[in-house]
mmCIF file of C-alpha atoms in Angstrom:
data_model
loop_
_atom_site.group_PDB
_atom_site.id
_atom_site.type_symbol
_atom_site.label_atom_id
_atom_site.label_comp_id
_atom_site.label_asym_id
_atom_site.label_seq_id
_atom_site.Cartn_x
_atom_site.Cartn_y
_atom_site.Cartn_z
ATOM 1 C CA MET F 1 0.069 -0.095 0.211
ATOM 2 C CA ALA F 2 1.290 3.583 0.354
ATOM 3 C CA LEU F 3 1.689 4.890 4.072
ATOM 4 C CA SER F 4 5.148 6.476 2.321
ATOM 5 C CA LEU F 5 2.361 8.745 0.058
ATOM 6 C CA PHE F 6 0.153 9.809 2.855
ATOM 7 C CA SER F 7 2.770 10.556 5.405
ATOM 8 C CA LYS F 8 4.443 13.283 2.251
ATOM 9 C CA LEU F 9 1.001 14.106 1.983
ATOM 10 C CA GLY F 10 -0.390 14.893 5.667
ATOM 11 C CA LYS F 11 2.234 16.954 5.692
ATOM 12 C CA SER F 12 1.102 19.236 3.113
ATOM 13 C CA ILE F 13 -2.193 20.087 4.912
ATOM 14 C CA LYS F 14 -1.242 20.289 8.838
ATOM 15 C CA PRO F 15 -0.092 18.046 11.072
ATOM 16 C CA TYR F 16 -2.876 15.779 12.727
ATOM 17 C CA LYS F 17 -2.235 14.627 15.463
ATOM 18 C CA ASN F 18 -2.585 10.161 15.588
ATOM 19 C CA ILE F 19 -4.488 9.229 17.405
ATOM 20 C CA LEU F 20 -4.680 5.633 17.070
ATOM 21 C CA CYS F 21 -0.838 4.346 16.898
ATOM 22 C CA CYS F 22 2.222 6.215 18.638
ATOM 23 C CA ILE F 23 5.637 6.871 17.364
ATOM 24 C CA SER F 24 8.757 6.238 19.185
ATOM 25 C CA GLN F 25 11.754 8.777 19.795
ATOM 26 C CA ASN F 26 13.373 6.656 17.806
ATOM 27 C CA GLY F 27 10.368 6.582 14.667
ATOM 28 C CA ALA F 28 10.204 3.546 14.465
ATOM 29 C CA SER F 29 6.010 2.811 15.265
ATOM 30 C CA GLY F 30 3.989 0.483 18.073
ATOM 31 C CA ARG F 31 0.603 0.244 18.309
ATOM 32 C CA HIS F 32 -1.603 1.104 20.428
ATOM 33 C CA MET F 33 -3.758 -1.725 22.309
ATOM 34 C CA THR F 34 -6.836 -1.091 24.339
ATOM 35 C CA ASN F 35 -9.119 -3.523 25.532
ATOM 36 C CA TYR F 36 -12.113 -1.503 24.321
ATOM 37 C CA CYS F 37 -14.095 -3.903 22.618
ATOM 38 C CA LEU F 38 -15.281 -0.892 19.699
ATOM 39 C CA ASP F 39 -11.540 0.594 18.939
ATOM 40 C CA PRO F 40 -11.880 0.545 15.198
ATOM 41 C CA SER F 41 -8.359 -0.255 15.171
ATOM 42 C CA ILE F 42 -8.518 -3.514 15.577
ATOM 43 C CA GLY F 43 -7.354 -5.968 13.564
ATOM 44 C CA LEU F 44 -5.759 -3.719 11.266
ATOM 45 C CA SER F 45 -1.795 -3.584 10.478
ATOM 46 C CA GLU F 46 0.335 -0.905 11.316
ATOM 47 C CA GLU F 47 -0.044 0.626 7.999
ATOM 48 C CA GLU F 48 -4.085 0.931 8.240
ATOM 49 C CA ALA F 49 -3.916 2.195 11.861
ATOM 50 C CA GLU F 50 -2.105 4.753 10.394
ATOM 51 C CA ILE F 51 -4.178 5.377 7.258
ATOM 52 C CA GLN F 52 -6.927 4.968 9.781
ATOM 53 C CA SER F 53 -5.630 7.483 12.247
ATOM 54 C CA MET F 54 -5.517 10.812 9.284
ATOM 55 C CA ALA F 55 -9.125 10.148 8.031
ATOM 56 C CA LEU F 56 -10.158 10.919 11.358
ATOM 57 C CA ASN F 57 -7.579 13.654 12.351
ATOM 58 C CA PHE F 58 -9.329 14.648 8.979
ATOM 59 C CA ALA F 59 -12.845 14.314 9.197
ATOM 60 C CA GLU F 60 -12.933 15.720 13.245
ATOM 61 C CA ASN F 61 -11.328 18.857 11.655
ATOM 62 C CA GLU F 62 -11.975 19.099 8.480
ATOM 63 C CA LEU F 63 -15.560 17.432 8.078
ATOM 64 C CA ALA F 64 -16.975 17.485 11.692
ATOM 65 C CA PRO F 65 -17.629 21.277 12.485
ATOM 66 C CA ASN F 66 -19.065 21.917 9.844
ATOM 67 C CA MET F 67 -21.287 19.273 9.243
ATOM 68 C CA GLN F 68 -25.038 20.144 10.520
ATOM 69 C CA LYS F 69 -23.825 24.066 8.425
ATOM 70 C CA TRP F 70 -23.082 22.048 5.131
ATOM 71 C CA ASP F 71 -26.217 20.151 5.894
ATOM 72 C CA ALA F 72 -28.709 23.201 6.718
ATOM 73 C CA ASP F 73 -27.325 25.482 4.258
ATOM 74 C CA ALA F 74 -26.934 22.628 1.446
ATOM 75 C CA THR F 75 -24.050 23.219 1.029
ATOM 76 C CA PHE F 76 -21.706 21.122 -1.793
ATOM 77 C CA PRO F 77 -18.373 21.944 0.071
ATOM 78 C CA VAL F 78 -16.173 21.243 -3.129
ATOM 79 C CA ASP F 79 -13.336 22.938 -1.797
ATOM 80 C CA VAL F 80 -12.999 20.589 1.101
ATOM 81 C CA ILE F 81 -13.201 17.124 -1.286
ATOM 82 C CA LYS F 82 -10.577 19.012 -3.235
ATOM 83 C CA GLN F 83 -8.311 18.724 0.063
ATOM 84 C CA SER F 84 -9.170 15.403 0.923
ATOM 85 C CA ALA F 85 -7.247 15.016 -2.097
ATOM 86 C CA GLN F 86 -4.016 16.207 -0.641
ATOM 87 C CA LEU F 87 -4.125 13.036 1.395
ATOM 88 C CA GLY F 88 -4.962 10.469 -1.589
ATOM 89 C CA PHE F 89 -8.389 10.565 -0.588
ATOM 90 C CA GLY F 90 -9.579 11.202 -4.734
ATOM 91 C CA ALA F 91 -8.272 7.775 -5.636
ATOM 92 C CA LEU F 92 -7.570 5.430 -3.191
ATOM 93 C CA TYR F 93 -7.772 2.575 -4.585
ATOM 94 C CA VAL F 94 -5.820 3.250 -8.285
ATOM 95 C CA ASP F 95 -2.606 0.956 -8.944
ATOM 96 C CA GLU F 96 0.191 4.069 -8.176
ATOM 97 C CA LYS F 97 1.242 3.532 -11.292
ATOM 98 C CA TYR F 98 -0.982 6.063 -12.261
ATOM 99 C CA GLY F 99 -0.515 8.341 -9.459
ATOM 100 C CA GLY F 100 -3.572 6.521 -7.181
ATOM 101 C CA THR F 101 -3.325 6.390 -3.330
ATOM 102 C CA GLY F 102 -3.150 2.315 -4.631
ATOM 103 C CA LEU F 103 -4.745 1.016 -1.583
ATOM 104 C CA ASN F 104 -6.959 -2.433 -1.206
ATOM 105 C CA ARG F 105 -10.533 -2.418 -0.385
ATOM 106 C CA LEU F 106 -9.807 -2.725 3.381
ATOM 107 C CA ALA F 107 -7.883 0.115 3.546
ATOM 108 C CA THR F 108 -10.250 1.979 1.682
ATOM 109 C CA SER F 109 -13.023 0.645 4.039
ATOM 110 C CA VAL F 110 -11.645 1.591 6.495
ATOM 111 C CA VAL F 111 -10.867 5.350 5.561
ATOM 112 C CA PHE F 112 -14.200 5.678 4.361
ATOM 113 C CA GLU F 113 -15.315 4.424 7.597
ATOM 114 C CA ALA F 114 -12.891 6.711 9.256
ATOM 115 C CA LEU F 115 -13.957 9.872 7.546
ATOM 116 C CA ALA F 116 -18.035 9.485 7.922
ATOM 117 C CA THR F 117 -17.021 10.063 11.686
ATOM 118 C CA GLY F 118 -17.125 13.812 10.345
ATOM 119 C CA CYS F 119 -19.632 14.056 8.344
ATOM 120 C CA VAL F 120 -21.783 11.121 6.131
ATOM 121 C CA SER F 121 -22.774 13.204 3.004
ATOM 122 C CA THR F 122 -19.604 14.271 1.855
ATOM 123 C CA THR F 123 -18.062 10.819 2.474
ATOM 124 C CA ALA F 124 -20.410 9.174 0.176
ATOM 125 C CA TYR F 125 -19.748 11.621 -2.867
ATOM 126 C CA ILE F 126 -16.404 11.157 -2.298
ATOM 127 C CA THR F 127 -16.873 7.318 -2.397
ATOM 128 C CA ILE F 128 -18.278 7.836 -5.874
ATOM 129 C CA HIS F 129 -15.581 9.820 -7.217
ATOM 130 C CA ASN F 130 -13.588 7.266 -6.233
ATOM 131 C CA MET F 131 -15.800 4.342 -8.065
ATOM 132 C CA VAL F 132 -15.455 6.624 -11.111
ATOM 133 C CA THR F 133 -11.862 6.868 -11.133
ATOM 134 C CA TRP F 134 -11.009 3.418 -10.580
ATOM 135 C CA MET F 135 -13.205 2.426 -13.611
ATOM 136 C CA VAL F 136 -11.503 4.969 -15.527
ATOM 137 C CA SER F 137 -8.126 3.511 -14.573
ATOM 138 C CA GLN F 138 -9.160 -0.144 -14.922
ATOM 139 C CA PHE F 139 -11.352 0.010 -18.180
ATOM 140 C CA GLY F 140 -9.964 3.749 -20.020
ATOM 141 C CA SER F 141 -7.733 3.322 -23.051
ATOM 142 C CA GLU F 142 -4.085 4.721 -22.232
ATOM 143 C CA ASP F 143 -5.460 8.307 -23.736
ATOM 144 C CA GLN F 144 -8.262 8.431 -21.250
ATOM 145 C CA LYS F 145 -6.040 7.129 -18.543
ATOM 146 C CA GLU F 146 -3.216 10.011 -18.991
ATOM 147 C CA LYS F 147 -5.810 13.149 -20.126
ATOM 148 C CA LEU F 148 -8.739 12.116 -17.247
ATOM 149 C CA LEU F 149 -6.603 10.799 -14.338
ATOM 150 C CA PRO F 150 -4.755 13.338 -12.851
ATOM 151 C CA GLN F 151 -7.106 15.537 -12.925
ATOM 152 C CA LEU F 152 -9.311 12.290 -11.262
ATOM 153 C CA ILE F 153 -6.776 11.666 -9.135
ATOM 154 C CA ALA F 154 -6.162 15.385 -7.817
ATOM 155 C CA MET F 155 -9.751 16.228 -7.701
ATOM 156 C CA ASP F 156 -9.408 19.222 -10.403
ATOM 157 C CA LYS F 157 -12.518 17.886 -11.922
ATOM 158 C CA LEU F 158 -15.135 16.094 -9.952
ATOM 159 C CA SER F 159 -17.242 13.393 -10.698
ATOM 160 C CA SER F 160 -20.588 11.566 -11.085
ATOM 161 C CA TYR F 161 -21.858 8.537 -11.328
ATOM 162 C CA CYS F 162 -25.142 7.987 -14.527
ATOM 163 C CA LEU F 163 -26.899 4.174 -14.097
ATOM 164 C CA THR F 164 -29.913 4.960 -12.603
ATOM 165 C CA GLU F 165 -32.523 6.201 -14.499
ATOM 166 C CA PRO F 166 -36.471 7.474 -13.867
ATOM 167 C CA GLY F 167 -37.838 3.808 -14.569
ATOM 168 C CA SER F 168 -35.242 1.467 -13.526
ATOM 169 C CA GLY F 169 -33.787 1.612 -10.213
ATOM 170 C CA SER F 170 -32.661 -2.516 -9.261
ATOM 171 C CA ASP F 171 -32.955 -3.612 -13.011
ATOM 172 C CA ALA F 172 -30.719 -2.027 -14.453
ATOM 173 C CA ALA F 173 -30.367 -3.813 -17.170
ATOM 174 C CA ALA F 174 -33.457 -2.345 -18.174
ATOM 175 C CA LEU F 175 -32.067 1.404 -18.703
ATOM 176 C CA ILE F 176 -33.037 2.449 -22.293
ATOM 177 C CA THR F 177 -30.784 6.186 -22.640
ATOM 178 C CA SER F 178 -29.468 5.535 -25.986
ATOM 179 C CA ALA F 179 -26.327 6.368 -27.230
ATOM 180 C CA VAL F 180 -26.700 5.808 -31.126
ATOM 181 C CA LYS F 181 -23.136 6.160 -33.505
ATOM 182 C CA LYS F 182 -23.243 8.531 -36.328
ATOM 183 C CA GLY F 183 -19.715 8.559 -37.742
ATOM 184 C CA ASP F 184 -17.313 9.194 -34.893
ATOM 185 C CA HIS F 185 -19.902 10.256 -32.514
ATOM 186 C CA TYR F 186 -22.830 8.616 -30.338
ATOM 187 C CA ILE F 187 -26.269 11.115 -30.144
ATOM 188 C CA LEU F 188 -27.424 10.373 -26.329
ATOM 189 C CA ASN F 189 -30.445 10.773 -25.525
ATOM 190 C CA GLY F 190 -32.768 9.559 -22.256
ATOM 191 C CA SER F 191 -32.592 10.654 -18.731
ATOM 192 C CA LYS F 192 -30.591 9.275 -15.158
ATOM 193 C CA ALA F 193 -32.140 9.995 -12.052
ATOM 194 C CA PHE F 194 -30.577 10.462 -8.180
ATOM 195 C CA ILE F 195 -27.238 11.343 -9.654
ATOM 196 C CA SER F 196 -24.820 12.840 -6.647
ATOM 197 C CA GLY F 197 -22.920 15.815 -7.430
ATOM 198 C CA ALA F 198 -25.367 16.537 -10.488
ATOM 199 C CA GLY F 199 -24.985 19.912 -12.469
ATOM 200 C CA THR F 200 -21.782 20.701 -10.340
ATOM 201 C CA THR F 201 -19.383 17.977 -11.161
ATOM 202 C CA ASP F 202 -17.629 18.263 -14.494
ATOM 203 C CA ILE F 203 -17.273 14.671 -15.954
ATOM 204 C CA TYR F 204 -19.924 11.813 -15.789
ATOM 205 C CA LEU F 205 -19.667 8.007 -16.271
ATOM 206 C CA VAL F 206 -23.053 7.333 -18.207
ATOM 207 C CA MET F 207 -24.141 3.642 -18.662
ATOM 208 C CA VAL F 208 -26.207 4.107 -22.508
ATOM 209 C CA ARG F 209 -27.434 1.465 -24.488
ATOM 210 C CA THR F 210 -25.934 1.233 -27.742
ATOM 211 C CA GLY F 211 -27.117 -2.013 -28.802
ATOM 212 C CA ASP F 212 -29.628 -5.493 -27.925
ATOM 213 C CA PRO F 213 -32.088 -5.357 -24.786
ATOM 214 C CA GLY F 214 -30.536 -6.746 -22.107
ATOM 215 C CA PRO F 215 -27.144 -6.513 -20.316
ATOM 216 C CA LYS F 216 -25.064 -7.181 -23.534
ATOM 217 C CA GLY F 217 -26.539 -3.991 -25.164
ATOM 218 C CA ILE F 218 -25.239 -2.112 -22.354
ATOM 219 C CA SER F 219 -21.512 0.583 -23.135
ATOM 220 C CA SER F 220 -19.906 2.749 -21.082
ATOM 221 C CA ILE F 221 -19.202 6.709 -21.832
ATOM 222 C CA LEU F 222 -17.646 9.610 -21.062
ATOM 223 C CA VAL F 223 -19.441 13.091 -20.965
ATOM 224 C CA GLU F 224 -17.952 16.651 -19.846
ATOM 225 C CA LYS F 225 -19.954 19.244 -18.729
ATOM 226 C CA GLY F 226 -20.933 21.693 -21.524
ATOM 227 C CA THR F 227 -21.414 19.295 -24.027
ATOM 228 C CA PRO F 228 -24.631 20.510 -25.922
ATOM 229 C CA GLY F 229 -27.318 18.485 -25.343
ATOM 230 C CA LEU F 230 -26.382 17.751 -21.858
ATOM 231 C CA ASN F 231 -28.327 19.956 -18.515
ATOM 232 C CA PHE F 232 -29.850 19.209 -15.848
ATOM 233 C CA GLY F 233 -33.550 19.250 -13.979
ATOM 234 C CA LYS F 234 -33.816 20.539 -10.241
ATOM 235 C CA ASN F 235 -31.546 19.933 -7.032
ATOM 236 C CA GLU F 236 -34.014 17.502 -6.034
ATOM 237 C CA SER F 237 -34.958 18.293 -1.295
ATOM 238 C CA LYS F 238 -34.092 15.052 0.272
ATOM 239 C CA LEU F 239 -34.649 13.049 3.525
ATOM 240 C CA GLY F 240 -30.702 13.148 4.096
ATOM 241 C CA TRP F 241 -27.670 13.794 2.270
ATOM 242 C CA LYS F 242 -28.497 17.761 2.008
ATOM 243 C CA ASN F 243 -25.023 18.963 1.402
ATOM 244 C CA GLN F 244 -24.659 16.585 -1.915
ATOM 245 C CA PRO F 245 -26.689 18.066 -5.000
ATOM 246 C CA THR F 246 -28.891 15.643 -6.381
ATOM 247 C CA SER F 247 -31.112 16.005 -9.590
ATOM 248 C CA ILE F 248 -32.036 14.054 -12.608
ATOM 249 C CA VAL F 249 -29.063 14.470 -15.493
ATOM 250 C CA ASN F 250 -31.243 14.385 -19.198
ATOM 251 C CA PHE F 251 -29.989 13.763 -22.752
ATOM 252 C CA GLU F 252 -31.078 15.950 -26.119
ATOM 253 C CA ASP F 253 -29.378 14.751 -28.666
ATOM 254 C CA CYS F 254 -26.142 14.705 -27.124
ATOM 255 C CA ALA F 255 -23.119 14.426 -29.348
ATOM 256 C CA VAL F 256 -20.242 12.975 -27.980
ATOM 257 C CA PRO F 257 -16.792 11.165 -29.685
ATOM 258 C CA VAL F 258 -16.607 8.047 -30.456
ATOM 259 C CA THR F 259 -13.276 8.029 -28.131
ATOM 260 C CA ASN F 260 -14.984 8.844 -24.656
ATOM 261 C CA ARG F 261 -16.391 5.575 -24.758
ATOM 262 C CA ILE F 262 -14.786 3.552 -21.758
ATOM 263 C CA GLY F 263 -14.003 -0.042 -23.111
ATOM 264 C CA LEU F 264 -15.392 -2.417 -25.853
ATOM 265 C CA GLU F 265 -19.266 -1.723 -26.774
ATOM 266 C CA GLY F 266 -21.017 -3.772 -24.590
ATOM 267 C CA ILE F 267 -19.518 -4.577 -21.533
ATOM 268 C CA GLY F 268 -20.793 -1.304 -19.067
ATOM 269 C CA PHE F 269 -23.058 -3.782 -17.623
ATOM 270 C CA ASN F 270 -19.760 -5.203 -15.915
ATOM 271 C CA ILE F 271 -18.049 -2.764 -15.508
ATOM 272 C CA ALA F 272 -21.276 -1.198 -13.468
ATOM 273 C CA MET F 273 -20.963 -4.179 -11.434
ATOM 274 C CA ALA F 274 -17.262 -4.586 -10.895
ATOM 275 C CA GLY F 275 -17.896 -0.614 -9.507
ATOM 276 C CA LEU F 276 -20.914 -1.954 -7.331
ATOM 277 C CA ASN F 277 -19.429 -4.496 -5.633
ATOM 278 C CA GLY F 278 -16.528 -2.488 -3.754
ATOM 279 C CA GLY F 279 -19.583 0.541 -4.093
ATOM 280 C CA ARG F 280 -21.602 -1.342 -1.878
ATOM 281 C CA LEU F 281 -18.840 -1.544 0.499
ATOM 282 C CA ASN F 282 -17.666 1.748 0.569
ATOM 283 C CA ILE F 283 -20.988 2.834 1.233
ATOM 284 C CA SER F 284 -21.869 0.059 3.671
ATOM 285 C CA SER F 285 -18.481 1.750 5.050
ATOM 286 C CA THR F 286 -19.942 4.722 6.095
ATOM 287 C CA SER F 287 -22.868 3.651 7.832
ATOM 288 C CA LEU F 288 -20.299 2.023 10.112
ATOM 289 C CA GLY F 289 -18.760 5.674 10.625
ATOM 290 C CA ALA F 290 -22.028 6.867 11.474
ATOM 291 C CA ALA F 291 -23.084 4.020 13.954
ATOM 292 C CA GLN F 292 -19.338 4.696 15.336
ATOM 293 C CA LYS F 293 -20.025 8.204 15.753
ATOM 294 C CA CYS F 294 -23.882 8.189 17.532
ATOM 295 C CA PHE F 295 -22.720 5.140 20.118
ATOM 296 C CA GLU F 296 -19.401 7.271 20.900
ATOM 297 C CA LEU F 297 -22.019 10.415 21.464
ATOM 298 C CA THR F 298 -24.506 8.538 23.293
ATOM 299 C CA LYS F 299 -22.116 7.248 25.684
ATOM 300 C CA GLU F 300 -21.032 10.448 26.649
ATOM 301 C CA HIS F 301 -24.879 11.488 26.895
ATOM 302 C CA MET F 302 -25.892 8.454 28.981
ATOM 303 C CA SER F 303 -22.634 9.212 31.595
ATOM 304 C CA VAL F 304 -24.006 13.035 32.066
ATOM 305 C CA ARG F 305 -27.518 12.743 31.667
ATOM 306 C CA LYS F 306 -29.881 11.685 34.657
ATOM 307 C CA THR F 307 -32.700 10.308 35.311
ATOM 308 C CA PHE F 308 -34.024 9.018 38.311
ATOM 309 C CA GLY F 309 -31.451 10.221 40.686
ATOM 310 C CA LYS F 310 -28.359 8.399 38.248
ATOM 311 C CA ALA F 311 -26.899 8.786 34.995
ATOM 312 C CA LEU F 312 -28.317 7.454 32.424
ATOM 313 C CA ASN F 313 -25.598 4.641 31.844
ATOM 314 C CA GLU F 314 -26.443 3.267 35.432
ATOM 315 C CA HIS F 315 -29.724 1.742 34.375
ATOM 316 C CA GLN F 316 -29.430 -1.611 33.560
ATOM 317 C CA TYR F 317 -31.243 -1.741 30.545
ATOM 318 C CA LEU F 318 -30.118 1.094 28.676
ATOM 319 C CA GLN F 319 -26.687 -0.515 28.985
ATOM 320 C CA PHE F 320 -28.527 -3.804 27.553
ATOM 321 C CA LYS F 321 -29.139 -1.802 24.929
ATOM 322 C CA MET F 322 -26.238 -0.066 24.121
ATOM 323 C CA ALA F 323 -24.420 -3.580 24.471
ATOM 324 C CA GLU F 324 -26.590 -4.209 21.697
ATOM 325 C CA MET F 325 -25.791 -1.633 19.694
ATOM 326 C CA ALA F 326 -21.909 -1.652 19.876
ATOM 327 C CA THR F 327 -22.292 -6.230 19.176
ATOM 328 C CA LYS F 328 -24.382 -4.508 15.490
ATOM 329 C CA VAL F 329 -21.828 -2.053 15.178
ATOM 330 C CA MET F 330 -18.993 -4.834 15.609
ATOM 331 C CA SER F 331 -20.644 -7.182 12.964
ATOM 332 C CA SER F 332 -21.241 -5.192 10.421
ATOM 333 C CA ARG F 333 -17.771 -4.013 10.996
ATOM 334 C CA LEU F 334 -16.278 -7.588 10.569
ATOM 335 C CA MET F 335 -18.293 -8.512 7.829
ATOM 336 C CA VAL F 336 -17.086 -5.247 5.559
ATOM 337 C CA ARG F 337 -13.860 -6.517 6.235
ATOM 338 C CA GLU F 338 -13.675 -10.115 5.837
ATOM 339 C CA ALA F 339 -16.146 -9.406 1.567
ATOM 340 C CA ALA F 340 -13.345 -6.483 1.351
ATOM 341 C CA ARG F 341 -10.424 -9.093 2.008
ATOM 342 C CA ARG F 342 -11.949 -11.106 -0.312
ATOM 343 C CA LEU F 343 -13.209 -8.416 -3.038
ATOM 344 C CA ASP F 344 -9.162 -8.328 -2.887
ATOM 345 C CA GLU F 345 -8.202 -11.643 -3.739
ATOM 346 C CA LYS F 346 -11.168 -11.746 -6.534
ATOM 347 C CA HIS F 347 -13.109 -14.733 -4.539
ATOM 348 C CA PRO F 348 -15.422 -16.080 -6.665
ATOM 349 C CA ALA F 349 -18.274 -15.870 -3.805
ATOM 350 C CA SER F 350 -16.924 -12.476 -3.122
ATOM 351 C CA PRO F 351 -20.187 -10.223 -5.053
ATOM 352 C CA ALA F 352 -22.160 -12.553 -2.981
ATOM 353 C CA MET F 353 -20.630 -11.359 0.583
ATOM 354 C CA CYS F 354 -20.368 -7.703 -0.688
ATOM 355 C CA ALA F 355 -24.046 -8.297 -1.148
ATOM 356 C CA MET F 356 -23.709 -9.830 2.595
ATOM 357 C CA ALA F 357 -22.019 -6.746 4.189
ATOM 358 C CA LYS F 358 -23.567 -4.427 2.248
ATOM 359 C CA LEU F 359 -27.213 -5.847 3.706
ATOM 360 C CA HIS F 360 -25.733 -6.334 7.490
ATOM 361 C CA ALA F 361 -23.900 -3.324 8.245
ATOM 362 C CA THR F 362 -26.675 -0.475 6.394
ATOM 363 C CA ASP F 363 -29.293 -2.149 7.898
ATOM 364 C CA ASN F 364 -27.996 -2.581 11.553
ATOM 365 C CA CYS F 365 -26.286 0.741 11.837
ATOM 366 C CA PHE F 366 -29.175 2.305 10.567
ATOM 367 C CA GLU F 367 -30.518 0.131 13.496
ATOM 368 C CA VAL F 368 -27.984 1.672 16.285
ATOM 369 C CA CYS F 369 -28.349 5.732 14.450
ATOM 370 C CA ASN F 370 -32.043 5.181 14.768
ATOM 371 C CA GLN F 371 -31.633 3.809 18.538
ATOM 372 C CA ALA F 372 -28.617 6.490 19.663
ATOM 373 C CA LEU F 373 -31.516 9.491 18.760
ATOM 374 C CA GLN F 374 -34.343 7.022 20.854
ATOM 375 C CA MET F 375 -31.719 7.379 24.244
ATOM 376 C CA TYR F 376 -31.091 10.697 23.530
ATOM 377 C CA GLY F 377 -35.042 11.019 24.538
ATOM 378 C CA GLY F 378 -36.304 14.530 23.043
ATOM 379 C CA TYR F 379 -32.870 16.187 22.553
ATOM 380 C CA GLY F 380 -32.209 13.555 19.609
ATOM 381 C CA TYR F 381 -34.737 14.890 17.496
ATOM 382 C CA LEU F 382 -33.688 18.801 17.696
ATOM 383 C CA ASN F 383 -31.126 20.235 14.462
ATOM 384 C CA ASP F 384 -29.186 21.321 17.062
ATOM 385 C CA TYR F 385 -27.830 17.978 17.889
ATOM 386 C CA PRO F 386 -26.013 15.962 15.057
ATOM 387 C CA ILE F 387 -27.829 12.365 15.940
ATOM 388 C CA GLN F 388 -31.056 13.054 13.874
ATOM 389 C CA GLN F 389 -28.338 13.976 10.922
ATOM 390 C CA PHE F 390 -26.267 10.870 11.242
ATOM 391 C CA VAL F 391 -30.072 8.717 11.092
ATOM 392 C CA ARG F 392 -31.134 10.557 7.766
ATOM 393 C CA ASP F 393 -28.058 10.376 6.401
ATOM 394 C CA VAL F 394 -27.526 6.821 6.589
ATOM 395 C CA ARG F 395 -30.867 5.471 5.692
ATOM 396 C CA VAL F 396 -30.461 5.747 2.834
ATOM 397 C CA ASN F 397 -27.496 3.635 2.224
ATOM 398 C CA GLN F 398 -29.977 0.625 2.531
ATOM 399 C CA ILE F 399 -31.719 2.105 -0.672
ATOM 400 C CA LEU F 400 -28.821 3.011 -2.832
ATOM 401 C CA GLU F 401 -25.792 1.110 -4.335
ATOM 402 C CA GLY F 402 -28.164 -1.523 -5.107
ATOM 403 C CA THR F 403 -31.165 -2.372 -2.376
ATOM 404 C CA ASN F 404 -30.838 -4.550 0.509
ATOM 405 C CA GLU F 405 -34.077 -6.041 -1.367
ATOM 406 C CA ILE F 406 -31.740 -6.522 -4.098
ATOM 407 C CA MET F 407 -29.263 -7.836 -1.602
ATOM 408 C CA ARG F 408 -31.271 -10.621 -0.020
ATOM 409 C CA LEU F 409 -31.918 -11.963 -4.086
ATOM 410 C CA LEU F 410 -28.307 -11.882 -4.781
ATOM 411 C CA ILE F 411 -27.098 -14.032 -1.599
ATOM 412 C CA ALA F 412 -29.986 -16.664 -2.010
ATOM 413 C CA ARG F 413 -28.938 -17.105 -5.642
ATOM 414 C CA ASN F 414 -25.329 -17.855 -4.475
ATOM 415 C CA CYS F 415 -26.339 -20.153 -1.700
ATOM 416 C CA LEU F 416 -29.352 -21.865 -3.430
ATOM 417 C CA LYS F 417 -27.236 -21.890 -6.620
ATOM 418 C CA MET F 418 -30.017 -20.520 -8.748
#
């Protein structure tokens, strides 16, 4: 991996205090071991824990202080997002030979979990940009890599991923946005729905139909902002992810050079599915970060809030609730990290394991956040407290990157060999 790169880049922003690893006077690193069962560094290597520490400190210093204001004002924090690229967060799992950070999927999950403790919505966008950047690095031509990757890695250009349509979400292979080849261009017509960053971002990776119905008729094309025929709907008013612009992306006789196609014609669906396996781990990791943060906030609240003459944490019922919450966080973390390891080794069961991890983590971590709100009582319902925002922001994780009903279908097909 790329700890040396992280160490070098970390100094370019500000010195971040290392809270999970300790560095001895002679420069040798050693793990700081605790007996706290929810320590998120448990099981990590020295290098992974260093990377986690840097991400946690970025979350604490740059994201958390602004999270609620960004939500209230619907502010897309482009400057802070681009600042994260200085730490290598713009291309976490892109190979170092292209200028990426070169992390594996496990370390990537660790980073996204840590960042989400500061702001789920902002971290979720960063995961999307990472997925697009990785797709270009994996499936793009050498010319595309040379032209686009430096800008995407540095986040000089931000990206959006366009798969879902108004009439096709879970049934992605049924998409109808068309790309008809005319000479050296494709003419795009159709619409994409729920696109994060739409209207603000610079590059759109679009799944289009270039052939017959079904998955084999789908191709992947890059469309740059400002292309004639590309336009955007209104910014959607959402329950969560309010600091992230989301809208319809429309293509009306939008002419795009054939050279903008990613990979061969007809492999777009395969590209989409390859991206979604990792995407499911990425989004699950943001749920993990939110649940961990909500647990910590609730633990602190319970130590100071008193009812019936004693602190909340002295009530056995609430102690048991906290034990259940902690177990859900830990079991989710174990499943996500195990699926990440299997995805790294290209295990044939990794798609099903990613689906399992996504199902378990996003369901259980939402329950943890929601229970934290309940344990805050009326205070948890106030916008002055961050718990309610975590609840709103992680709810969508049970829907996107494949609904959790589709996750159950994928798991069943694998287990039953259907």
